[in-house]
XYZ file of N, CA and C in Angstrom:
690
model
N 85.987 -85.376 23.159
C 85.098 -85.536 21.993
C 84.953 -83.904 21.442
N 84.902 -84.000 19.992
C 84.400 -82.710 19.402
C 83.105 -82.255 19.556
N 82.686 -81.286 19.424
C 81.259 -80.546 19.301
C 80.326 -81.513 18.260
N 79.321 -81.611 18.555
C 78.122 -82.061 17.415
C 78.178 -81.079 16.251
N 78.020 -81.832 15.406
C 78.122 -80.832 13.803
C 77.169 -79.881 13.973
N 76.029 -79.916 14.385
C 75.084 -78.984 14.699
C 75.501 -77.666 15.222
N 76.269 -77.914 16.532
C 76.765 -76.693 17.069
C 77.933 -76.055 16.324
N 78.450 -76.671 15.249
C 79.404 -76.002 14.398
C 78.846 -75.042 13.172
N 77.580 -75.213 13.222
C 76.831 -74.300 12.072
C 77.024 -72.872 12.144
N 77.563 -72.435 11.039
C 77.972 -70.891 10.884
C 77.131 -70.269 9.743
N 75.961 -69.475 10.298
C 75.298 -68.959 9.216
C 75.751 -68.208 7.983
N 76.960 -67.452 8.412
C 77.589 -66.803 7.333
C 78.219 -67.662 6.447
N 78.480 -68.809 6.666
C 79.351 -69.788 5.875
C 78.029 -70.392 5.053
N 77.244 -70.964 5.727
C 76.009 -71.559 5.019
C 75.447 -70.434 3.826
N 75.548 -69.423 4.321
C 74.948 -68.164 3.212
C 76.089 -68.099 2.095
N 77.175 -68.391 2.321
C 78.207 -68.070 1.177
C 78.373 -69.213 0.410
N 77.676 -70.328 0.474
C 78.001 -71.464 -0.272
C 76.622 -72.219 -1.114
N 77.118 -72.637 -2.286
C 75.973 -73.224 -2.925
C 75.664 -74.556 -2.292
N 74.066 -74.902 -2.430
C 73.697 -75.842 -1.792
C 72.253 -76.239 -2.165
N 71.607 -77.127 -1.438
C 70.031 -77.617 -1.957
C 69.343 -76.548 -1.771
N 68.938 -75.985 -2.776
C 67.851 -74.685 -2.885
C 68.631 -73.461 -2.514
N 69.915 -73.539 -2.842
C 70.546 -72.056 -2.830
C 71.598 -72.068 -3.859
N 71.735 -70.685 -4.370
C 72.614 -70.527 -5.448
C 73.298 -68.888 -5.173
N 74.523 -69.006 -5.739
C 75.136 -67.775 -5.604
C 75.267 -67.091 -6.996
N 74.509 -65.743 -7.044
C 74.276 -65.237 -8.326
C 75.249 -63.880 -8.444
N 75.640 -63.759 -9.769
C 76.324 -62.271 -9.976
C 75.450 -61.488 -10.677
N 75.213 -60.269 -10.132
C 74.638 -59.156 -10.992
C 75.392 -57.906 -11.447
N 75.379 -57.424 -12.580
C 76.166 -56.345 -12.724
C 75.262 -55.179 -12.608
N 76.125 -53.846 -12.615
C 75.339 -52.705 -12.176
C 74.115 -52.606 -13.146
N 72.958 -52.178 -12.305
C 71.769 -51.578 -12.855
C 70.848 -52.819 -13.382
N 71.285 -53.919 -13.244
C 70.718 -55.210 -13.614
C 69.226 -55.531 -12.485
N 68.315 -56.002 -13.015
C 67.150 -56.077 -12.075
C 67.000 -57.367 -11.474
N 66.973 -57.619 -10.240
C 67.213 -58.920 -9.574
C 65.782 -59.785 -9.437
N 64.712 -58.925 -9.136
C 63.504 -59.184 -9.429
C 62.518 -58.154 -9.475
N 61.468 -58.189 -10.425
C 60.700 -57.108 -10.597
C 59.225 -57.104 -9.903
N 58.803 -55.849 -9.662
C 57.439 -55.869 -9.132
C 56.482 -56.592 -9.786
N 55.667 -57.392 -9.128
C 54.817 -58.199 -9.712
C 54.889 -59.626 -10.178
N 56.432 -59.952 -10.239
C 56.732 -61.223 -10.439
C 56.369 -62.316 -9.389
N 56.341 -63.588 -9.719
C 56.229 -64.614 -8.737
C 57.187 -64.433 -7.668
N 56.898 -64.591 -6.203
C 57.772 -64.549 -5.135
C 58.191 -66.005 -4.530
N 59.259 -66.470 -4.893
C 59.376 -67.708 -4.508
C 60.891 -67.966 -3.778
N 61.386 -66.811 -3.711
C 62.838 -67.259 -3.155
C 63.234 -65.783 -2.141
N 64.046 -66.115 -1.123
C 64.577 -64.934 -0.492
C 66.086 -64.588 -0.795
N 66.476 -63.450 -0.809
C 67.935 -63.158 -1.345
C 68.678 -62.695 -0.162
N 70.115 -62.836 -0.250
C 70.761 -62.454 0.818
C 72.090 -61.751 0.191
N 72.251 -60.210 0.458
C 73.675 -59.506 -0.031
C 74.879 -60.175 0.341
N 75.805 -60.564 -0.349
C 77.121 -60.830 -0.177
C 77.883 -59.613 -0.326
N 77.970 -59.013 -1.726
C 78.579 -57.891 -1.986
C 77.860 -57.034 -2.728
N 78.133 -55.740 -2.656
C 77.444 -54.891 -3.413
C 76.398 -54.095 -2.666
N 75.740 -53.432 -3.264
C 74.556 -52.465 -2.928
C 73.331 -52.722 -3.766
N 71.956 -52.910 -3.186
C 70.792 -53.271 -3.780
C 69.865 -52.009 -3.682
N 69.112 -51.621 -4.628
C 67.972 -50.697 -4.357
C 66.509 -50.976 -4.656
N 66.015 -50.928 -3.600
C 64.596 -51.082 -3.790
C 63.425 -50.132 -4.035
N 62.771 -50.516 -5.151
C 61.743 -49.383 -5.450
C 60.240 -49.897 -5.658
N 59.538 -49.272 -5.428
C 58.008 -49.602 -5.689
C 57.469 -48.556 -6.646
N 56.506 -48.986 -7.695
C 55.880 -48.123 -8.464
C 54.505 -48.263 -8.158
N 53.524 -47.029 -8.304
C 52.331 -46.788 -7.686
C 51.295 -47.077 -8.941
N 50.073 -47.248 -8.853
C 49.374 -47.659 -9.974
C 49.219 -46.365 -10.731
N 49.612 -45.207 -10.681
C 49.599 -44.037 -11.455
C 50.985 -43.935 -11.876
N 51.878 -44.928 -11.796
C 53.309 -44.916 -12.517
C 54.457 -44.132 -11.590
N 54.129 -43.739 -10.648
C 55.146 -42.903 -9.769
C 56.076 -44.105 -9.093
N 57.513 -43.693 -9.132
C 58.433 -44.482 -8.482
C 58.755 -43.967 -7.195
N 59.093 -44.990 -6.124
C 59.813 -44.500 -4.959
C 60.735 -45.447 -4.571
N 61.854 -44.898 -4.019
C 62.897 -45.760 -3.466
C 62.617 -45.960 -2.004
N 62.479 -47.301 -1.915
C 62.037 -47.499 -0.183
C 63.313 -48.192 0.211
N 64.239 -48.418 -0.209
C 65.416 -48.958 0.520
C 66.658 -49.166 -0.198
N 67.764 -48.996 0.476
C 69.022 -49.220 -0.040
C 69.767 -50.538 0.846
N 70.092 -51.530 0.247
C 70.795 -52.815 1.129
C 72.033 -53.010 0.830
N 72.580 -53.301 1.737
C 74.126 -53.598 1.834
C 74.453 -54.964 2.355
N 75.786 -55.281 2.049
C 76.158 -56.745 2.608
C 75.870 -57.054 4.001
N 75.136 -58.118 3.828
C 74.669 -58.816 5.336
C 73.073 -58.661 5.643
N 72.571 -57.810 4.377
C 71.044 -57.762 4.534
C 70.293 -58.858 3.728
N 68.967 -59.206 4.198
C 67.984 -59.806 3.347
C 67.123 -59.007 2.515
N 66.492 -59.871 1.678
C 65.346 -59.105 1.129
C 64.588 -60.059 0.212
N 63.263 -59.689 -0.051
C 62.322 -60.620 -0.653
C 61.977 -61.663 0.129
N 61.853 -61.366 1.393
C 61.334 -62.285 2.248
C 59.821 -62.367 2.586
N 59.144 -61.414 1.708
C 57.784 -61.465 1.923
C 56.988 -62.802 1.504
N 57.943 -63.709 0.473
C 57.125 -64.956 0.245
C 57.134 -65.880 1.350
N 57.943 -65.710 2.432
C 57.512 -66.446 3.734
C 56.318 -66.490 4.378
N 55.578 -65.329 4.031
C 54.379 -65.330 4.897
C 53.374 -65.468 3.944
N 53.440 -66.032 2.908
C 52.286 -66.328 1.782
C 52.043 -65.002 0.838
N 53.102 -64.367 0.690
C 52.735 -63.119 -0.404
C 53.288 -63.733 -1.564
N 52.140 -63.800 -2.673
C 52.465 -64.700 -3.708
C 53.369 -63.843 -4.813
N 53.296 -62.456 -5.030
C 53.918 -61.727 -5.821
C 54.967 -60.723 -5.273
N 55.976 -60.411 -6.044
C 56.550 -59.251 -5.385
C 56.028 -57.970 -5.495
N 56.005 -57.143 -4.208
C 55.532 -55.811 -4.121
C 56.353 -54.512 -4.771
N 57.643 -54.956 -4.934
C 58.387 -54.137 -5.507
C 59.574 -54.526 -6.404
N 60.417 -53.749 -6.844
C 61.569 -54.096 -7.876
C 62.862 -53.886 -6.953
N 63.743 -54.943 -7.172
C 65.093 -54.810 -6.609
C 66.171 -54.687 -7.950
N 67.267 -53.849 -7.902
C 68.310 -53.529 -8.642
C 69.570 -53.533 -8.196
N 70.600 -53.987 -8.794
C 72.034 -53.870 -8.450
C 72.447 -52.428 -8.649
N 72.781 -51.648 -7.593
C 73.344 -50.379 -7.743
C 74.721 -50.279 -8.263
N 75.476 -51.526 -7.811
C 76.945 -51.628 -8.508
C 76.974 -53.204 -8.436
N 78.311 -53.607 -9.070
C 78.357 -55.191 -9.214
C 78.013 -56.040 -7.924
N 77.245 -56.945 -7.753
C 76.811 -57.633 -6.748
C 77.072 -59.125 -6.584
N 77.129 -59.459 -5.700
C 77.004 -60.952 -5.424
C 75.916 -61.151 -4.197
N 74.915 -62.126 -4.783
C 73.715 -62.379 -4.036
C 73.400 -63.921 -3.752
N 73.084 -64.334 -2.734
C 72.575 -65.623 -2.337
C 71.203 -65.675 -2.674
N 70.744 -66.752 -3.401
C 69.197 -66.998 -3.588
C 69.004 -68.226 -2.880
N 67.778 -68.075 -1.972
C 67.513 -69.348 -1.125
C 65.908 -69.531 -1.455
N 65.592 -70.840 -2.027
C 64.277 -70.931 -2.154
C 63.593 -70.942 -0.986
N 62.110 -70.683 -1.102
C 61.214 -70.389 0.161
C 61.435 -71.913 1.106
N 61.193 -73.043 0.237
C 61.312 -74.325 0.987
C 62.775 -74.520 1.865
N 63.564 -74.243 1.077
C 65.022 -74.137 1.674
C 64.971 -73.277 3.030
N 64.642 -71.963 2.706
C 64.719 -71.061 3.735
C 63.928 -71.607 4.939
N 62.672 -71.976 4.851
C 61.920 -72.594 5.949
C 62.525 -73.861 6.795
N 63.293 -74.445 5.700
C 64.056 -75.810 6.374
C 65.146 -75.187 7.356
N 65.823 -74.395 6.952
C 67.043 -73.843 7.861
C 66.602 -73.227 8.969
N 65.386 -72.362 8.657
C 64.972 -71.743 9.858
C 64.244 -72.572 11.023
N 63.918 -73.525 10.635
C 63.303 -74.763 11.458
C 64.341 -75.300 12.156
N 65.449 -75.799 11.281
C 66.278 -76.750 11.933
C 67.915 -76.062 12.429
N 67.919 -74.927 12.465
C 69.262 -74.231 12.823
C 68.852 -73.084 13.564
N 69.058 -72.912 14.944
C 68.746 -71.763 15.715
C 69.603 -70.583 15.484
N 70.951 -70.854 15.214
C 71.866 -69.787 14.801
C 71.292 -69.135 13.838
N 70.847 -69.704 12.806
C 70.407 -69.020 11.387
C 69.180 -68.287 11.688
N 68.248 -68.943 12.547
C 67.034 -68.202 13.050
C 67.206 -67.072 14.010
N 68.258 -67.010 14.637
C 68.659 -65.878 15.383
C 69.008 -64.897 14.541
N 70.058 -65.251 13.563
C 70.403 -63.942 12.367
C 69.157 -63.558 11.808
N 68.428 -64.151 11.147
C 67.352 -63.690 10.341
C 66.496 -62.772 11.342
N 65.948 -63.314 12.575
C 65.120 -62.570 13.602
C 65.798 -61.142 13.833
N 67.280 -61.274 14.023
C 67.718 -59.928 14.345
C 67.818 -58.934 13.377
N 67.750 -59.596 11.854
C 67.640 -58.601 10.588
C 66.012 -58.091 10.667
N 65.101 -59.086 10.869
C 63.750 -58.433 10.937
C 63.583 -57.411 11.732
N 64.167 -57.544 13.127
C 63.706 -56.555 14.282
C 64.498 -55.289 13.900
N 65.708 -55.515 13.506
C 66.439 -53.924 13.019
C 65.831 -53.401 11.903
N 65.019 -54.292 10.867
C 64.350 -53.655 9.730
C 63.235 -53.047 10.152
N 62.425 -53.732 11.070
C 61.123 -53.235 11.584
C 61.533 -51.714 12.536
N 62.500 -51.900 13.230
C 62.950 -50.546 14.032
C 63.252 -49.364 12.918
N 63.831 -49.519 11.998
C 64.196 -48.793 10.811
C 62.906 -48.113 10.419
N 61.796 -49.014 10.052
C 60.714 -48.673 9.448
C 59.994 -47.785 10.424
N 59.809 -48.032 11.679
C 59.248 -47.129 12.679
C 59.878 -45.817 12.748
N 61.209 -45.674 12.824
C 61.964 -44.479 12.795
C 61.722 -43.682 11.543
N 61.760 -44.203 10.520
C 61.321 -43.508 9.140
C 59.962 -42.874 9.288
N 58.967 -43.719 9.800
C 57.696 -43.222 9.894
C 57.884 -41.879 10.818
N 58.420 -42.017 11.863
C 58.489 -40.699 12.639
C 59.288 -39.568 12.072
N 60.310 -39.920 11.236
C 60.885 -38.966 10.658
C 60.164 -38.219 9.402
N 59.356 -38.745 8.827
C 58.479 -38.337 7.939
C 57.244 -37.550 8.203
N 56.823 -37.891 9.642
C 55.915 -37.109 10.087
C 56.142 -35.862 11.032
N 57.284 -36.037 11.478
C 57.673 -34.786 12.418
C 59.072 -34.183 11.999
N 59.789 -34.520 11.058
C 61.152 -33.629 10.739
C 61.262 -32.887 9.302
N 61.767 -31.997 9.215
C 61.652 -31.278 7.938
C 62.584 -32.199 6.949
N 62.316 -31.695 5.499
C 63.219 -32.608 4.673
C 64.502 -32.436 4.784
N 65.048 -31.283 5.309
C 66.366 -31.051 5.396
C 67.006 -32.033 6.626
N 66.022 -32.209 7.606
C 66.721 -33.274 8.741
C 66.607 -34.535 8.252
N 65.695 -34.765 7.526
C 65.586 -36.168 6.866
C 66.733 -36.637 6.054
N 67.238 -35.501 5.263
C 68.382 -35.892 4.368
C 69.655 -35.929 5.368
N 69.686 -35.167 6.309
C 70.802 -35.299 7.434
C 70.950 -36.827 7.891
N 69.721 -37.186 8.287
C 69.697 -38.598 8.920
C 69.829 -39.535 7.925
N 69.364 -39.566 6.711
C 69.530 -40.447 5.713
C 71.026 -40.606 5.397
N 71.821 -39.452 5.220
C 73.376 -39.590 4.986
C 74.022 -40.156 6.210
N 73.502 -39.821 7.382
C 74.401 -40.516 8.657
C 74.140 -42.205 8.561
N 72.830 -42.619 8.259
C 72.604 -43.960 8.078
C 73.323 -44.581 6.877
N 73.428 -44.135 5.909
C 74.124 -44.462 4.779
C 75.830 -44.574 5.013
N 76.311 -43.764 5.625
C 77.491 -43.479 6.179
C 77.959 -44.579 7.294
N 76.788 -45.319 7.786
C 77.085 -46.302 8.865
C 77.400 -45.542 10.211
N 76.899 -44.356 10.529
C 77.221 -43.906 11.892
C 76.565 -44.500 12.867
N 76.958 -44.945 13.732
C 76.482 -45.894 15.123
C 76.493 -47.279 14.947
N 77.391 -47.687 13.714
C 77.592 -48.992 13.563
C 79.278 -49.347 14.040
N 79.704 -50.659 14.051
C 80.975 -50.834 14.234
C 81.810 -50.378 13.396
N 83.006 -49.851 13.398
C 83.936 -49.249 12.774
C 83.845 -47.691 12.397
N 84.784 -47.122 11.519
C 84.657 -45.717 11.183
C 83.416 -45.449 10.170
N 82.939 -44.332 10.118
C 81.930 -44.019 8.911
C 82.489 -44.211 7.601
N 81.802 -44.589 6.656
C 82.204 -44.943 5.305
C 81.747 -43.947 4.552
N 82.405 -43.547 3.441
C 81.909 -42.577 2.328
C 80.643 -43.002 1.704
N 79.674 -42.424 1.127
C 78.503 -42.566 0.648
C 78.737 -42.600 -0.853
N 78.620 -43.633 -1.297
C 78.924 -43.826 -2.906
C 78.152 -42.823 -3.900
N 79.082 -42.506 -5.018
C 78.293 -41.562 -5.880
C 77.239 -42.063 -6.452
N 77.242 -43.558 -6.501
C 76.140 -44.246 -7.346
C 74.772 -43.681 -6.639
N 74.427 -43.345 -5.381
C 73.371 -42.835 -4.761
C 73.126 -41.532 -5.244
N 72.338 -41.367 -6.023
C 72.243 -39.870 -6.944
C 71.414 -38.986 -6.059
N 71.200 -37.884 -6.448
C 70.222 -36.858 -5.568
C 68.960 -37.278 -5.647
N 68.746 -37.704 -6.997
C 67.382 -38.331 -7.189
C 66.798 -39.467 -6.428
N 67.760 -40.195 -6.120
C 67.682 -41.372 -5.213
C 67.290 -40.841 -3.778
N 68.185 -39.906 -3.327
C 68.115 -39.527 -2.068
C 66.634 -38.606 -1.897
N 66.369 -37.884 -3.046
C 65.041 -37.216 -2.802
C 64.016 -38.180 -2.718
N 63.938 -39.181 -3.547
C 62.762 -40.150 -3.472
C 62.687 -40.853 -2.000
N 63.914 -41.077 -1.602
C 63.941 -41.657 -0.169
C 63.339 -41.009 0.887
N 63.616 -39.799 0.899
C 63.097 -38.841 1.875
C 62.001 -38.064 1.696
N 61.208 -38.284 0.331
C 60.089 -37.549 0.003
C 60.174 -36.104 -0.214
N 60.964 -35.921 -1.091
C 61.150 -34.295 -1.312
C 61.470 -34.193 -2.726
N 61.933 -32.999 -3.456
C 62.340 -33.064 -4.780
C 63.967 -32.926 -4.847
N 64.507 -33.284 -5.971
C 65.962 -33.159 -6.443
C 66.434 -32.028 -5.939
N 65.809 -30.968 -6.399
C 66.324 -29.528 -6.278
C 66.569 -29.257 -4.731
N 65.667 -29.601 -4.000
C 65.722 -29.417 -2.431
C 66.818 -30.121 -1.775
N 67.044 -31.232 -2.272
C 68.080 -32.127 -2.081
C 69.529 -31.382 -2.449
N 69.448 -31.005 -3.625
C 70.809 -30.315 -4.103
C 71.031 -28.920 -3.262
N 70.008 -28.238 -2.777
C 70.100 -27.026 -1.965
C 70.824 -27.540 -0.719
N 70.135 -28.477 -0.032
C 70.638 -28.749 1.169
C 71.952 -29.391 1.429
N 72.518 -30.158 0.271
C 73.773 -30.878 -0.037
C 74.723 -29.644 -0.087
N 74.381 -28.651 -0.764
C 75.414 -27.531 -1.095
C 75.617 -26.675 0.355
N 74.276 -26.622 1.035
C 74.235 -26.068 2.220
C 75.273 -26.951 3.398
N 75.020 -28.217 3.486
C 75.663 -29.086 4.470
C 77.265 -28.878 4.039
N 77.674 -28.724 3.025
C 79.082 -28.786 2.265
C 79.736 -27.239 2.993
N 78.872 -26.330 2.811
C 79.381 -25.021 3.149
C 79.545 -24.943 4.427
N 78.727 -25.581 5.422
C 78.827 -25.561 6.570
C 79.822 -26.543 7.410
N 80.495 -27.342 6.445
C 81.553 -28.119 6.811
C 80.983 -29.365 7.170
N 79.805 -29.710 6.935
C 79.351 -31.019 7.599
C 79.405 -32.043 6.651
N 79.820 -31.920 5.391
C 79.996 -32.959 4.597
C 81.142 -32.760 3.513
N 81.859 -33.587 2.698
C 82.566 -33.249 1.923
C 81.877 -34.019 0.547
N 81.789 -33.253 -0.440
C 81.023 -33.702 -1.662
C 81.872 -33.783 -2.718
N 82.486 -34.933 -3.262
C 83.422 -34.623 -4.606
C 83.475 -35.968 -4.932
N 82.538 -36.720 -5.719
C 82.433 -37.933 -6.142
C 82.015 -39.024 -5.303
N 82.345 -38.960 -4.135
C 81.623 -39.700 -2.966
C 81.255 -38.690 -1.924
N 80.358 -38.954 -1.128
C 80.035 -37.848 0.116
C 80.602 -38.410 1.271
N 81.513 -37.710 1.816
C 81.967 -38.039 3.199
C 81.135 -37.206 4.382
N 80.565 -37.674 5.030
C 80.004 -37.555 6.247
C 80.729 -37.188 7.418
N 80.723 -36.042 8.003
C 81.393 -35.636 9.394
C 80.516 -35.754 10.577
N 81.628 -36.030 11.581
C 80.891 -36.052 13.042
C 79.792 -34.667 13.079
N 80.303 -33.683 12.762
C 79.610 -32.392 12.858
C 77.997 -32.428 12.511
N 77.857 -33.312 11.585
C 76.425 -33.546 11.039
C 75.596 -34.313 12.078
N 76.287 -35.226 12.623
C 75.682 -35.987 13.770
C 75.244 -35.177 14.921
N 76.506 -34.110 15.079
C 76.000 -33.507 16.568
C 74.975 -32.114 15.898
N 74.767 -31.939 14.796
C 73.792 -30.979 14.408
C 72.488 -31.640 14.581
N 72.131 -32.978 14.078
C 71.076 -33.567 14.198
C 70.561 -33.908 15.632
N 71.560 -34.458 16.409
C 71.250 -34.779 17.850
C 70.968 -33.620 18.515
N 71.540 -32.570 18.417
C 71.427 -31.135 19.150
C 70.393 -30.384 18.485
N 69.772 -30.791 17.443
C 68.702 -29.959 16.752
C 69.115 -28.544 16.481
N 70.489 -28.500 16.094
C 70.937 -27.120 15.660
C 70.067 -26.394 14.716
N 70.051 -24.973 14.727
C 69.376 -24.347 13.814
C 69.406 -24.329 12.372
N 70.435 -24.579 11.871
C 70.580 -24.806 10.315
C 70.400 -26.051 10.095
N 70.073 -26.952 11.061
C 69.186 -28.174 10.474
C 67.524 -28.117 10.756
N 67.407 -27.509 11.870
C 66.095 -27.657 12.473
C 65.282 -26.375 11.830
N 65.554 -25.461 11.246
C 65.009 -24.267 10.979
C 63.843 -24.452 9.686
N 63.167 -23.663 9.577
C 62.019 -23.647 8.294
C 61.520 -24.945 8.310
N 61.013 -25.589 9.444
C 60.233 -26.753 9.279
C 59.315 -26.949 8.382
N 58.373 -25.897 8.609
C 57.138 -25.865 7.895
C 57.450 -25.621 6.528
N 58.303 -24.927 5.992
C 58.657 -24.528 4.796
C 59.220 -25.846 4.080
N 60.091 -26.480 4.798
C 60.825 -27.639 3.976
C 59.815 -28.724 3.905
N 58.929 -29.032 4.794
C 58.205 -30.141 4.523
C 57.656 -30.265 3.408
N 57.481 -31.547 2.499
C 57.083 -31.698 1.322
C 56.455 -32.972 1.240
């Protein structure tokens, strides 16, 4: 006898197909997926491309709070009763996005343990990243925060070789993500390049030496902590 159909459920296949309450959407570069203040009624999943999440304060100041890649969810705040979007999501490059209505998302979470495991793993990873970011902001210099961000964007510590960081991630975006100025990011990027920690020509190629510098708190990364903190 074959396995019951429920045992054959594949979360990745489910997310890649159109179905009840699901749509597969294409977004061109720089297109808004949802805007801050809009009604929140769907969860999204990145199939292809990168998505930037931003928040605008009451004073009109914009901050980048995340860059999402394939395999990541966003907009899940609607599941805990949040009626409006608290930020804006925008395609950084041509993207393919799965949209799942709140009702459809709750149904698959209740009915499919494998999907629940996938979603829970995402939530735990995201919460761990938030905690690490908070510690980073509290205790590290802006130089070291930039080094850590480049390592994360290049996928150090994940399966497979490090990836180049796309040129679409500008110095302004990097500055917003680590809480400093574009001029400081430019200064540190040039410094990292001169030290041989990165290559920076169209895309950013991060070398293992940058990881070693961060892990071992080398002087050229850790120095001037009080001066660099902004």
